[in-house]
PDB file of C-alpha atoms in Angstrom:
ATOM      1  CA  MET A1098     308.285  -6.588  -1.939  1.00 42.00           C
ATOM      2  CA  LYS A1099     309.178  -6.234   1.686  1.00 49.00           C
ATOM      3  CA  HIS A1100     306.964  -8.256   4.037  1.00 50.00           C
ATOM      4  CA  VAL A1101     304.414  -6.117   5.877  1.00 46.00           C
ATOM      5  CA  ASP A1102     302.941  -7.272   9.156  1.00 58.00           C
ATOM      6  CA  GLU A1103     299.250  -8.193   8.779  1.00 62.00           C
ATOM      7  CA  SER A1104     298.355  -6.135  11.843  1.00 68.00           C
ATOM      8  CA  VAL A1105     299.695  -3.039  10.096  1.00 67.00           C
ATOM      9  CA  ILE A1106     297.507  -3.690   7.059  1.00 66.00           C
ATOM     10  CA  VAL A1107     294.464  -4.174   9.287  1.00 76.00           C
ATOM     11  CA  SER A1108     295.179  -0.982  11.223  1.00 72.00           C
ATOM     12  CA  LEU A1109     295.609   1.079   8.046  1.00 73.00           C
ATOM     13  CA  CYS A1110     292.510  -0.243   6.260  1.00 84.00           C
ATOM     14  CA  PRO A1111     290.014   2.634   5.769  1.00 89.00           C
ATOM     15  CA  ASP A1112     287.032   0.327   6.354  1.00 92.00           C
ATOM     16  CA  PRO A1113     286.192  -1.217   9.724  1.00 95.00           C
ATOM     17  CA  ILE A1114     287.592  -4.699  10.321  1.00 94.00           C
ATOM     18  CA  ILE A1115     286.373  -6.812  13.227  1.00 95.00           C
ATOM     19  CA  GLY A1116     287.602 -10.285  13.982  1.00 93.00           C
ATOM     20  CA  VAL A1117     286.002 -12.693  16.449  1.00 92.00           C
ATOM     21  CA  ASP A1118     286.845 -16.070  17.926  1.00 91.00           C
ATOM     22  CA  GLY A1119     284.558 -19.100  17.906  1.00 87.00           C
ATOM     23  CA  ALA A1120     282.675 -17.793  20.937  1.00 90.00           C
ATOM     24  CA  GLY A1121     281.976 -14.494  19.188  1.00 90.00           C
ATOM     25  CA  ILE A1122     284.339 -12.457  21.359  1.00 94.00           C
ATOM     26  CA  VAL A1123     286.060  -9.576  19.554  1.00 95.00           C
ATOM     27  CA  ARG A1124     289.769 -10.236  18.895  1.00 94.00           C
ATOM     28  CA  ILE A1125     290.468  -7.679  16.146  1.00 94.00           C
ATOM     29  CA  PHE A1126     289.119  -4.128  16.151  1.00 96.00           C
ATOM     30  CA  ASN A1127     290.893  -1.674  13.889  1.00 94.00           C
ATOM     31  CA  ALA A1128     291.010   2.132  13.967  1.00 94.00           C
ATOM     32  CA  ALA A1129     288.242   2.459  11.368  1.00 96.00           C
ATOM     33  CA  ALA A1130     285.972   0.302  13.554  1.00 96.00           C
ATOM     34  CA  GLU A1131     286.756   2.569  16.507  1.00 96.00           C
ATOM     35  CA  LYS A1132     285.829   5.640  14.449  1.00 96.00           C
ATOM     36  CA  LEU A1133     282.583   4.145  13.106  1.00 96.00           C
ATOM     37  CA  LEU A1134     281.275   2.570  16.299  1.00 97.00           C
ATOM     38  CA  GLY A1135     282.707   4.849  18.968  1.00 96.00           C
ATOM     39  CA  TYR A1136     284.366   2.074  20.987  1.00 96.00           C
ATOM     40  CA  ALA A1137     288.025   2.035  21.953  1.00 96.00           C
ATOM     41  CA  ALA A1138     289.748  -1.166  20.811  1.00 95.00           C
ATOM     42  CA  ALA A1139     291.275  -1.620  24.260  1.00 95.00           C
ATOM     43  CA  ASP A1140     287.794  -1.703  25.785  1.00 95.00           C
ATOM     44  CA  VAL A1141     286.324  -4.333  23.456  1.00 95.00           C
ATOM     45  CA  ILE A1142     289.092  -6.752  22.480  1.00 95.00           C
ATOM     46  CA  GLY A1143     288.768  -9.892  24.547  1.00 95.00           C
ATOM     47  CA  VAL A1144     285.684  -8.527  26.287  1.00 95.00           C
ATOM     48  CA  LEU A1145     282.857  -7.558  23.922  1.00 94.00           C
ATOM     49  CA  SER A1146     280.655 -10.120  22.187  1.00 93.00           C
ATOM     50  CA  ILE A1147     280.048  -9.368  18.504  1.00 92.00           C
ATOM     51  CA  ALA A1148     276.336  -9.895  19.189  1.00 92.00           C
ATOM     52  CA  ARG A1149     276.353  -6.658  21.215  1.00 93.00           C
ATOM     53  CA  ILE A1150     277.013  -4.521  18.143  1.00 94.00           C
ATOM     54  CA  TYR A1151     274.207  -5.983  16.035  1.00 94.00           C
ATOM     55  CA  PRO A1152     270.653  -4.597  16.415  1.00 93.00           C
ATOM     56  CA  SER A1153     269.441  -7.864  17.917  1.00 91.00           C
ATOM     57  CA  LEU A1154     270.622 -11.330  18.886  1.00 89.00           C
ATOM     58  CA  ASP A1155     268.631 -12.694  15.944  1.00 90.00           C
ATOM     59  CA  ASP A1156     270.691 -10.547  13.555  1.00 89.00           C
ATOM     60  CA  ALA A1157     273.921 -11.899  14.994  1.00 87.00           C
ATOM     61  CA  ARG A1158     272.666 -15.486  14.767  1.00 87.00           C
ATOM     62  CA  LYS A1159     271.521 -14.973  11.178  1.00 89.00           C
ATOM     63  CA  ILE A1160     274.939 -13.714  10.106  1.00 87.00           C
ATOM     64  CA  LYS A1161     276.652 -16.615  11.838  1.00 82.00           C
ATOM     65  CA  LYS A1162     274.299 -19.003  10.067  1.00 84.00           C
ATOM     66  CA  LEU A1163     274.887 -17.326   6.687  1.00 83.00           C
ATOM     67  CA  ILE A1164     278.641 -17.701   6.899  1.00 80.00           C
ATOM     68  CA  TYR A1165     278.169 -21.460   7.080  1.00 75.00           C
ATOM     69  CA  SER A1166     275.808 -21.484   4.080  1.00 74.00           C
ATOM     70  CA  ASP A1167     276.357 -20.499   0.460  1.00 65.00           C
ATOM     71  CA  ASP A1168     273.595 -17.873   0.287  1.00 60.00           C
ATOM     72  CA  TYR A1169     276.003 -14.920   0.118  1.00 54.00           C
ATOM     73  CA  GLY A1170     279.089 -16.613  -1.337  1.00 55.00           C
ATOM     74  CA  ALA A1171     280.816 -19.931  -0.874  1.00 57.00           C
ATOM     75  CA  ARG A1172     280.537 -21.772   2.409  1.00 63.00           C
ATOM     76  CA  GLY A1173     282.655 -20.006   4.978  1.00 74.00           C
ATOM     77  CA  LEU A1174     282.305 -16.728   3.117  1.00 82.00           C
ATOM     78  CA  ILE A1175     279.834 -13.828   3.082  1.00 86.00           C
ATOM     79  CA  GLU A1176     280.054 -11.247   0.325  1.00 87.00           C
ATOM     80  CA  GLY A1177     278.021  -8.028   0.241  1.00 89.00           C
ATOM     81  CA  TYR A1178     275.431  -8.791   2.932  1.00 92.00           C
ATOM     82  CA  GLU A1179     273.591  -5.632   4.055  1.00 94.00           C
ATOM     83  CA  SER A1180     272.824  -5.283   7.724  1.00 94.00           C
ATOM     84  CA  ALA A1181     273.410  -2.734  10.488  1.00 96.00           C
ATOM     85  CA  LEU A1182     275.643  -2.144  13.497  1.00 96.00           C
ATOM     86  CA  VAL A1183     274.881  -0.406  16.775  1.00 96.00           C
ATOM     87  CA  CYS A1184     277.324   2.274  17.903  1.00 97.00           C
ATOM     88  CA  SER A1185     278.381   2.863  21.480  1.00 96.00           C
ATOM     89  CA  ASP A1186     275.858   5.727  21.754  1.00 96.00           C
ATOM     90  CA  GLY A1187     273.004   3.564  20.451  1.00 96.00           C
ATOM     91  CA  ALA A1188     272.947   5.001  16.919  1.00 97.00           C
ATOM     92  CA  VAL A1189     272.345   2.427  14.188  1.00 97.00           C
ATOM     93  CA  VAL A1190     274.614   2.457  11.129  1.00 97.00           C
ATOM     94  CA  PRO A1191     273.736   0.647   7.888  1.00 97.00           C
ATOM     95  CA  ILE A1192     276.621  -1.497   6.627  1.00 96.00           C
ATOM     96  CA  ARG A1193     277.618  -3.958   3.935  1.00 96.00           C
ATOM     97  CA  LEU A1194     279.456  -6.983   5.322  1.00 95.00           C
ATOM     98  CA  SER A1195     281.942  -9.334   3.776  1.00 92.00           C
ATOM     99  CA  ALA A1196     283.271 -12.006   6.121  1.00 91.00           C
ATOM    100  CA  VAL A1197     285.317 -15.168   6.015  1.00 89.00           C
ATOM    101  CA  ILE A1198     285.977 -18.010   8.456  1.00 87.00           C
ATOM    102  CA  MET A1199     289.600 -17.892   9.515  1.00 81.00           C
ATOM    103  CA  ASP A1200     289.680 -21.075  11.568  1.00 72.00           C
ATOM    104  CA  GLU A1201     287.355 -23.989  10.736  1.00 69.00           C
ATOM    105  CA  ASP A1202     288.168 -25.767  13.996  1.00 70.00           C
ATOM    106  CA  ASP A1203     287.678 -22.750  16.213  1.00 73.00           C
ATOM    107  CA  GLY A1204     284.953 -21.098  14.141  1.00 74.00           C
ATOM    108  CA  GLY A1205     286.647 -17.719  14.329  1.00 85.00           C
ATOM    109  CA  SER A1206     285.968 -15.252  11.529  1.00 90.00           C
ATOM    110  CA  ILE A1207     286.926 -11.807  10.320  1.00 91.00           C
ATOM    111  CA  GLY A1208     284.490  -9.258   8.937  1.00 93.00           C
ATOM    112  CA  PHE A1209     285.057  -6.313   6.631  1.00 94.00           C
ATOM    113  CA  PHE A1210     282.397  -3.622   7.040  1.00 96.00           C
ATOM    114  CA  HIS A1211     281.535  -0.766   4.686  1.00 96.00           C
ATOM    115  CA  ASP A1212     279.489   2.164   5.982  1.00 97.00           C
ATOM    116  CA  LEU A1213     276.391   2.657   3.791  1.00 97.00           C
ATOM    117  CA  THR A1214     275.154   5.824   5.502  1.00 97.00           C
ATOM    118  CA  GLU A1215     275.953   8.114   2.564  1.00 96.00           C
ATOM    119  CA  ARG A1216     274.359   5.746   0.068  1.00 96.00           C
ATOM    120  CA  TYR A1217     271.214   5.377   2.172  1.00 95.00           C
ATOM    121  CA  ASP A1218     271.004   9.150   2.659  1.00 96.00           C
ATOM    122  CA  LEU A1219     271.344   9.674  -1.099  1.00 96.00           C
ATOM    123  CA  GLU A1220     268.663   7.065  -1.824  1.00 96.00           C
ATOM    124  CA  ARG A1221     266.393   8.721   0.729  1.00 94.00           C
ATOM    125  CA  GLN A1222     266.958  12.141  -0.847  1.00 94.00           C
ATOM    126  CA  LEU A1223     266.307  10.779  -4.327  1.00 95.00           C
ATOM    127  CA  HIS A1224     263.096   9.159  -3.103  1.00 94.00           C
ATOM    128  CA  ILE A1225     261.946  12.431  -1.554  1.00 93.00           C
ATOM    129  CA  LEU A1226     262.669  14.245  -4.826  1.00 93.00           C
ATOM    130  CA  SER A1227     260.752  11.618  -6.783  1.00 95.00           C
ATOM    131  CA  VAL A1228     257.548  12.066  -4.733  1.00 96.00           C
ATOM    132  CA  THR A1229     257.725  15.792  -3.955  1.00 97.00           C
ATOM    133  CA  ASP A1230     256.706  18.911  -5.850  1.00 97.00           C
ATOM    134  CA  GLU A1231     259.777  21.128  -5.847  1.00 95.00           C
ATOM    135  CA  LEU A1232     257.975  24.467  -5.588  1.00 97.00           C
ATOM    136  CA  THR A1233     255.521  23.749  -2.756  1.00 97.00           C
ATOM    137  CA  GLY A1234     257.180  20.854  -0.932  1.00 96.00           C
ATOM    138  CA  LEU A1235     253.922  18.892  -1.174  1.00 98.00           C
ATOM    139  CA  PHE A1236     253.586  15.428  -2.650  1.00 98.00           C
ATOM    140  CA  ASN A1237     253.322  15.220  -6.428  1.00 98.00           C
ATOM    141  CA  GLN A1238     250.639  13.692  -8.623  1.00 97.00           C
ATOM    142  CA  ARG A1239     252.460  10.398  -9.155  1.00 96.00           C
ATOM    143  CA  HIS A1240     252.778   9.812  -5.423  1.00 97.00           C
ATOM    144  CA  PHE A1241     249.139  10.826  -4.946  1.00 97.00           C
ATOM    145  CA  TYR A1242     247.873   8.026  -7.164  1.00 97.00           C
ATOM    146  CA  LYS A1243     250.201   5.504  -5.578  1.00 97.00           C
ATOM    147  CA  VAL A1244     249.009   6.347  -2.066  1.00 97.00           C
ATOM    148  CA  MET A1245     245.401   6.680  -3.150  1.00 97.00           C
ATOM    149  CA  ALA A1246     245.319   3.139  -4.510  1.00 97.00           C
ATOM    150  CA  LYS A1247     246.466   1.871  -1.106  1.00 97.00           C
ATOM    151  CA  GLU A1248     243.966   4.037   0.786  1.00 98.00           C
ATOM    152  CA  LEU A1249     241.090   2.890  -1.444  1.00 98.00           C
ATOM    153  CA  ASP A1250     241.997  -0.707  -0.732  1.00 98.00           C
ATOM    154  CA  ARG A1251     242.163  -0.007   3.002  1.00 97.00           C
ATOM    155  CA  ALA A1252     238.816   1.837   2.983  1.00 97.00           C
ATOM    156  CA  LYS A1253     237.172  -1.078   1.180  1.00 96.00           C
ATOM    157  CA  ARG A1254     238.755  -3.754   3.363  1.00 96.00           C
ATOM    158  CA  TYR A1255     238.023  -2.177   6.737  1.00 96.00           C
ATOM    159  CA  HIS A1256     234.878  -0.236   5.776  1.00 96.00           C
ATOM    160  CA  HIS A1257     236.491   3.047   6.810  1.00 96.00           C
ATOM    161  CA  PRO A1258     235.590   6.450   5.333  1.00 96.00           C
ATOM    162  CA  LEU A1259     237.882   8.132   2.818  1.00 98.00           C
ATOM    163  CA  SER A1260     237.408  11.620   1.396  1.00 98.00           C
ATOM    164  CA  ILE A1261     239.134  13.885  -1.102  1.00 98.00           C
ATOM    165  CA  ILE A1262     239.324  17.645  -1.429  1.00 99.00           C
ATOM    166  CA  CYS A1263     240.092  19.101  -4.848  1.00 98.00           C
ATOM    167  CA  PHE A1264     240.685  22.828  -5.223  1.00 98.00           C
ATOM    168  CA  ASP A1265     242.241  25.439  -7.422  1.00 96.00           C
ATOM    169  CA  LEU A1266     242.504  29.218  -7.405  1.00 94.00           C
ATOM    170  CA  ASP A1267     239.963  31.612  -8.843  1.00 91.00           C
ATOM    171  CA  ASP A1268     241.496  34.248 -11.131  1.00 85.00           C
ATOM    172  CA  PHE A1269     245.032  33.077 -10.364  1.00 90.00           C
ATOM    173  CA  LYS A1270     246.060  34.190 -13.847  1.00 87.00           C
ATOM    174  CA  GLN A1271     245.518  37.759 -12.633  1.00 82.00           C
ATOM    175  CA  VAL A1272     248.381  37.349 -10.161  1.00 83.00           C
ATOM    176  CA  ASN A1273     250.802  36.098 -12.800  1.00 84.00           C
ATOM    177  CA  ASP A1274     249.742  38.713 -15.342  1.00 82.00           C
ATOM    178  CA  SER A1275     249.628  41.689 -12.975  1.00 78.00           C
ATOM    179  CA  LEU A1276     252.289  40.912 -10.388  1.00 78.00           C
ATOM    180  CA  GLY A1277     254.521  38.436 -12.201  1.00 83.00           C
ATOM    181  CA  HIS A1278     255.224  34.732 -12.023  1.00 89.00           C
ATOM    182  CA  LEU A1279     257.533  35.077  -9.024  1.00 90.00           C
ATOM    183  CA  GLU A1280     254.607  36.404  -7.016  1.00 85.00           C
ATOM    184  CA  GLY A1281     252.484  33.579  -8.376  1.00 89.00           C
ATOM    185  CA  ASP A1282     255.091  31.108  -7.169  1.00 93.00           C
ATOM    186  CA  ARG A1283     255.020  32.745  -3.753  1.00 90.00           C
ATOM    187  CA  VAL A1284     251.272  32.189  -3.553  1.00 91.00           C
ATOM    188  CA  LEU A1285     251.669  28.508  -4.443  1.00 94.00           C
ATOM    189  CA  ARG A1286     254.410  28.082  -1.835  1.00 95.00           C
ATOM    190  CA  THR A1287     252.181  29.737   0.749  1.00 92.00           C
ATOM    191  CA  ILE A1288     249.458  27.206  -0.048  1.00 95.00           C
ATOM    192  CA  GLY A1289     251.974  24.439   0.605  1.00 96.00           C
ATOM    193  CA  GLU A1290     252.783  25.927   4.007  1.00 95.00           C
ATOM    194  CA  LEU A1291     249.115  26.542   4.746  1.00 94.00           C
ATOM    195  CA  LEU A1292     248.185  22.920   4.045  1.00 97.00           C
ATOM    196  CA  LYS A1293     250.985  21.588   6.216  1.00 94.00           C
ATOM    197  CA  ASP A1294     249.806  23.816   9.077  1.00 94.00           C
ATOM    198  CA  THR A1295     246.110  23.015   8.637  1.00 94.00           C
ATOM    199  CA  LEU A1296     246.054  19.266   8.021  1.00 97.00           C
ATOM    200  CA  ARG A1297     246.609  16.232  10.231  1.00 96.00           C
ATOM    201  CA  GLN A1298     249.704  14.070   9.941  1.00 96.00           C
ATOM    202  CA  ILE A1299     247.722  11.276   8.289  1.00 97.00           C
ATOM    203  CA  ASP A1300     246.360  13.568   5.551  1.00 98.00           C
ATOM    204  CA  ILE A1301     248.115  13.641   2.176  1.00 98.00           C
ATOM    205  CA  PRO A1302     248.335  17.107   0.535  1.00 98.00           C
ATOM    206  CA  VAL A1303     249.285  17.133  -3.152  1.00 98.00           C
ATOM    207  CA  ARG A1304     250.057  19.687  -5.806  1.00 98.00           C
ATOM    208  CA  TYR A1305     248.181  18.043  -8.652  1.00 97.00           C
ATOM    209  CA  GLY A1306     249.418  20.443 -11.316  1.00 96.00           C
ATOM    210  CA  GLY A1307     249.482  24.177 -11.984  1.00 95.00           C
ATOM    211  CA  ASP A1308     247.293  25.825  -9.348  1.00 96.00           C
ATOM    212  CA  GLU A1309     245.252  22.672  -8.696  1.00 98.00           C
ATOM    213  CA  PHE A1310     245.653  20.772  -5.451  1.00 98.00           C
ATOM    214  CA  MET A1311     244.300  17.565  -3.912  1.00 98.00           C
ATOM    215  CA  VAL A1312     244.056  16.473  -0.295  1.00 99.00           C
ATOM    216  CA  LEU A1313     243.510  12.828   0.547  1.00 98.00           C
ATOM    217  CA  LEU A1314     241.785  12.416   3.922  1.00 98.00           C
ATOM    218  CA  PRO A1315     241.879   8.881   5.379  1.00 98.00           C
ATOM    219  CA  GLU A1316     239.436   7.994   8.147  1.00 97.00           C
ATOM    220  CA  THR A1317     237.308  11.008   7.225  1.00 98.00           C
ATOM    221  CA  ASP A1318     233.688  11.211   6.097  1.00 97.00           C
ATOM    222  CA  ILE A1319     232.419  13.878   3.711  1.00 96.00           C
ATOM    223  CA  GLN A1320     231.069  16.211   6.395  1.00 96.00           C
ATOM    224  CA  ALA A1321     234.354  16.248   8.311  1.00 97.00           C
ATOM    225  CA  ALA A1322     236.204  16.720   4.999  1.00 98.00           C
ATOM    226  CA  ALA A1323     233.976  19.694   4.191  1.00 97.00           C
ATOM    227  CA  LYS A1324     234.940  21.339   7.491  1.00 97.00           C
ATOM    228  CA  THR A1325     238.604  20.811   6.641  1.00 98.00           C
ATOM    229  CA  ALA A1326     238.025  22.336   3.188  1.00 98.00           C
ATOM    230  CA  GLU A1327     236.445  25.387   4.791  1.00 97.00           C
ATOM    231  CA  ARG A1328     239.389  25.805   7.152  1.00 97.00           C
ATOM    232  CA  ILE A1329     241.700  25.759   4.127  1.00 97.00           C
ATOM    233  CA  ARG A1330     239.568  28.281   2.228  1.00 95.00           C
ATOM    234  CA  LYS A1331     239.311  30.707   5.155  1.00 94.00           C
ATOM    235  CA  ALA A1332     243.014  30.414   5.942  1.00 93.00           C
ATOM    236  CA  PHE A1333     243.833  31.193   2.318  1.00 93.00           C
ATOM    237  CA  ASN A1334     241.533  34.196   2.313  1.00 89.00           C
ATOM    238  CA  THR A1335     243.387  35.479   5.361  1.00 85.00           C
ATOM    239  CA  LYS A1336     246.887  34.926   3.983  1.00 80.00           C
ATOM    240  CA  CYS A1337     246.653  35.263   0.205  1.00 73.00           C
ATOM    241  CA  ALA A1338     243.616  37.281  -0.837  1.00 59.00           C
ATOM    242  CA  TYR A1339     244.601  39.756  -3.554  1.00 58.00           C
ATOM    243  CA  SER A1340     242.623  42.681  -4.850  1.00 54.00           C
ATOM    244  CA  ILE A1341     244.142  43.703  -8.170  1.00 51.00           C
ATOM    245  CA  ASP A1342     243.202  46.982  -9.850  1.00 52.00           C
ATOM    246  CA  LYS A1343     243.343  46.228 -13.535  1.00 51.00           C
ATOM    247  CA  GLY A1344     243.288  49.929 -14.391  1.00 53.00           C
ATOM    248  CA  ALA A1345     239.677  49.905 -15.515  1.00 47.00           C
ATOM    249  CA  GLY A1346     238.196  50.089 -12.061  1.00 47.00           C
ATOM    250  CA  VAL A1347     237.558  46.355 -12.031  1.00 44.00           C
ATOM    251  CA  ILE A1348     238.814  44.513  -8.996  1.00 49.00           C
ATOM    252  CA  ALA A1349     239.592  40.801  -9.270  1.00 53.00           C
ATOM    253  CA  LYS A1350     239.897  38.829  -6.049  1.00 68.00           C
ATOM    254  CA  VAL A1351     241.934  35.651  -5.882  1.00 82.00           C
ATOM    255  CA  SER A1352     240.128  32.968  -3.928  1.00 90.00           C
ATOM    256  CA  MET A1353     239.626  29.205  -3.840  1.00 94.00           C
ATOM    257  CA  SER A1354     237.060  26.897  -5.377  1.00 96.00           C
ATOM    258  CA  LEU A1355     236.913  23.613  -3.494  1.00 98.00           C
ATOM    259  CA  GLY A1356     235.207  20.328  -4.247  1.00 98.00           C
ATOM    260  CA  VAL A1357     234.762  17.526  -1.730  1.00 98.00           C
ATOM    261  CA  THR A1358     233.698  13.927  -2.208  1.00 97.00           C
ATOM    262  CA  GLU A1359     233.910  10.635  -0.374  1.00 97.00           C
ATOM    263  CA  THR A1360     234.278   6.990  -1.355  1.00 97.00           C
ATOM    264  CA  ASN A1361     233.755   3.586   0.190  1.00 95.00           C
ATOM    265  CA  GLY A1362     236.847   2.265  -1.592  1.00 95.00           C
ATOM    266  CA  THR A1363     235.022   0.289  -4.295  1.00 94.00           C
ATOM    267  CA  GLU A1364     235.962   2.746  -7.058  1.00 95.00           C
ATOM    268  CA  LYS A1365     239.037   3.353  -9.161  1.00 96.00           C
ATOM    269  CA  PRO A1366     241.176   6.413  -8.306  1.00 97.00           C
ATOM    270  CA  ASP A1367     240.201   8.260 -11.489  1.00 96.00           C
ATOM    271  CA  GLN A1368     236.494   7.933 -10.655  1.00 95.00           C
ATOM    272  CA  VAL A1369     236.928   9.573  -7.260  1.00 97.00           C
ATOM    273  CA  VAL A1370     239.178  12.303  -8.638  1.00 97.00           C
ATOM    274  CA  GLN A1371     236.693  13.050 -11.411  1.00 96.00           C
ATOM    275  CA  ARG A1372     233.872  13.474  -8.906  1.00 96.00           C
ATOM    276  CA  ALA A1373     235.949  15.782  -6.694  1.00 97.00           C
ATOM    277  CA  ASP A1374     236.913  17.704  -9.820  1.00 96.00           C
ATOM    278  CA  LEU A1375     233.262  18.102 -10.789  1.00 96.00           C
ATOM    279  CA  ALA A1376     232.440  19.439  -7.340  1.00 96.00           C
ATOM    280  CA  MET A1377     235.274  21.934  -7.611  1.00 97.00           C
ATOM    281  CA  TYR A1378     234.142  23.139 -11.035  1.00 96.00           C
ATOM    282  CA  GLU A1379     230.582  23.548  -9.741  1.00 96.00           C
ATOM    283  CA  SER A1380     231.975  25.846  -7.083  1.00 96.00           C
ATOM    284  CA  LYS A1381     233.949  27.766  -9.695  1.00 94.00           C
ATOM    285  CA  SER A1382     231.023  28.075 -12.123  1.00 94.00           C
ATOM    286  CA  SER A1383     228.889  29.487  -9.301  1.00 92.00           C
ATOM    287  CA  GLY A1384     231.322  32.270  -8.508  1.00 91.00           C
ATOM    288  CA  GLY A1385     234.064  30.468  -6.607  1.00 92.00           C
ATOM    289  CA  ASN A1386     235.286  31.138  -3.076  1.00 92.00           C
ATOM    290  CA  SER A1387     233.170  28.262  -1.773  1.00 95.00           C
ATOM    291  CA  THR A1388     233.128  24.542  -1.074  1.00 96.00           C
ATOM    292  CA  VAL A1389     230.803  22.136  -2.897  1.00 97.00           C
ATOM    293  CA  LEU A1390     230.146  18.525  -1.852  1.00 96.00           C
ATOM    294  CA  ILE A1391     229.188  15.659  -4.140  1.00 95.00           C
ATOM    295  CA  LYS A1392     228.444  12.398  -2.391  1.00 92.00           C
ATOM    296  CA  GLN A1393     229.210   8.972  -3.793  1.00 86.00           C
ATOM    297  CA  HIS A1394     226.213   7.585  -5.656  1.00 70.00           C
ATOM    298  CA  ILE A1395     225.269   3.951  -6.090  1.00 42.00           C
ATOM    299  CA  GLY A1396     226.272   2.679  -9.515  1.00 36.00           C
ATOM    300  CA  ASP A1397     228.839   5.473  -9.891  1.00 39.00           C
ATOM    301  CA  VAL A1398     226.185   7.898 -11.102  1.00 34.00           C
ATOM    302  CA  VAL A1399     227.602  11.391 -10.623  1.00 39.00           C
ATOM    303  CA  GLN A1400     225.282  14.371 -10.697  1.00 38.00           C
ATOM    304  CA  ALA A1401     227.040  17.697 -10.944  1.00 40.00           C
ATOM    305  CA  GLY A1402     225.211  20.966 -10.541  1.00 42.00           C
ATOM    306  CA  PRO A1403     222.418  22.041  -8.213  1.00 41.00           C
ATOM    307  CA  SER A1404     220.896  18.565  -8.030  1.00 38.00           C
ATOM    308  CA  GLY A1405     224.142  16.803  -7.171  1.00 49.00           C
ATOM    309  CA  GLY A1406     226.225  19.290  -5.257  1.00 57.00           C
ATOM    310  CA  GLU A1407     225.732  20.601  -1.744  1.00 64.00           C
ATOM    311  CA  ARG A1408     227.155  24.090  -1.315  1.00 64.00           C
ATOM    312  CA  ILE A1409     228.765  25.454   1.814  1.00 64.00           C
TER     313      ILE A1409
END
């Protein structure tokens, strides 16, 4: 095989290659490094310190320290270390680094960088899919319980209020039966949009299942949560109220039944959800289109019905 100059191999490599001397000054900067970081090789070779392209001086020092340890390979070698680089425009790019010391006396080394942007984007998209309800764009039930456990712990630790709204639709089956499931889906999507427009950034709206929804309200007592529930109900009545003529002169209106409760964080998630659910069903059993409150009782005694629920 005909001998090929090493500089040609470096220049043709599809991944960024950066070589530095013992003082950390860039001595090798191939075309792929130019493309990734936005620097021209002529402007950095012999001038730029490698520390300038790491997010912080500590990051640069850590990598230099690692190459002299055996944490990510043999001494003098790093294999597969994940970090980040800073581009000329300030953008931060996730990378995987493999590096080797080229000169023990001088301390110079050469690094091979692989851009992890696509992998990170894919992981981020997969995470979003795993916690999101596809139809409404709200969080799903699994994510709800995960976040709720954390919020209960925070409410207990810092003695902060935490409330939950539980609601579903009255006579929603009429929409599906009379207008079709596509129209039913449109209503559910509208609820997703409505919640995003109505709630604060710290609130956690969830499609719990079917036409049942939950809203987790950190830093919110039951009275403030009840006002939020009423805003949701009134907004829905404005956007999605249906009057369906069933052909027998009977008109069915689609509305919301909402239940609200609060917790001091000393309960399990299922206990709080059950109480909010009871409040919602009290609203529904009393004709719907209303909000019912059930406060947390000492000893976890829940009273549903006229003696336990406060109607709005």
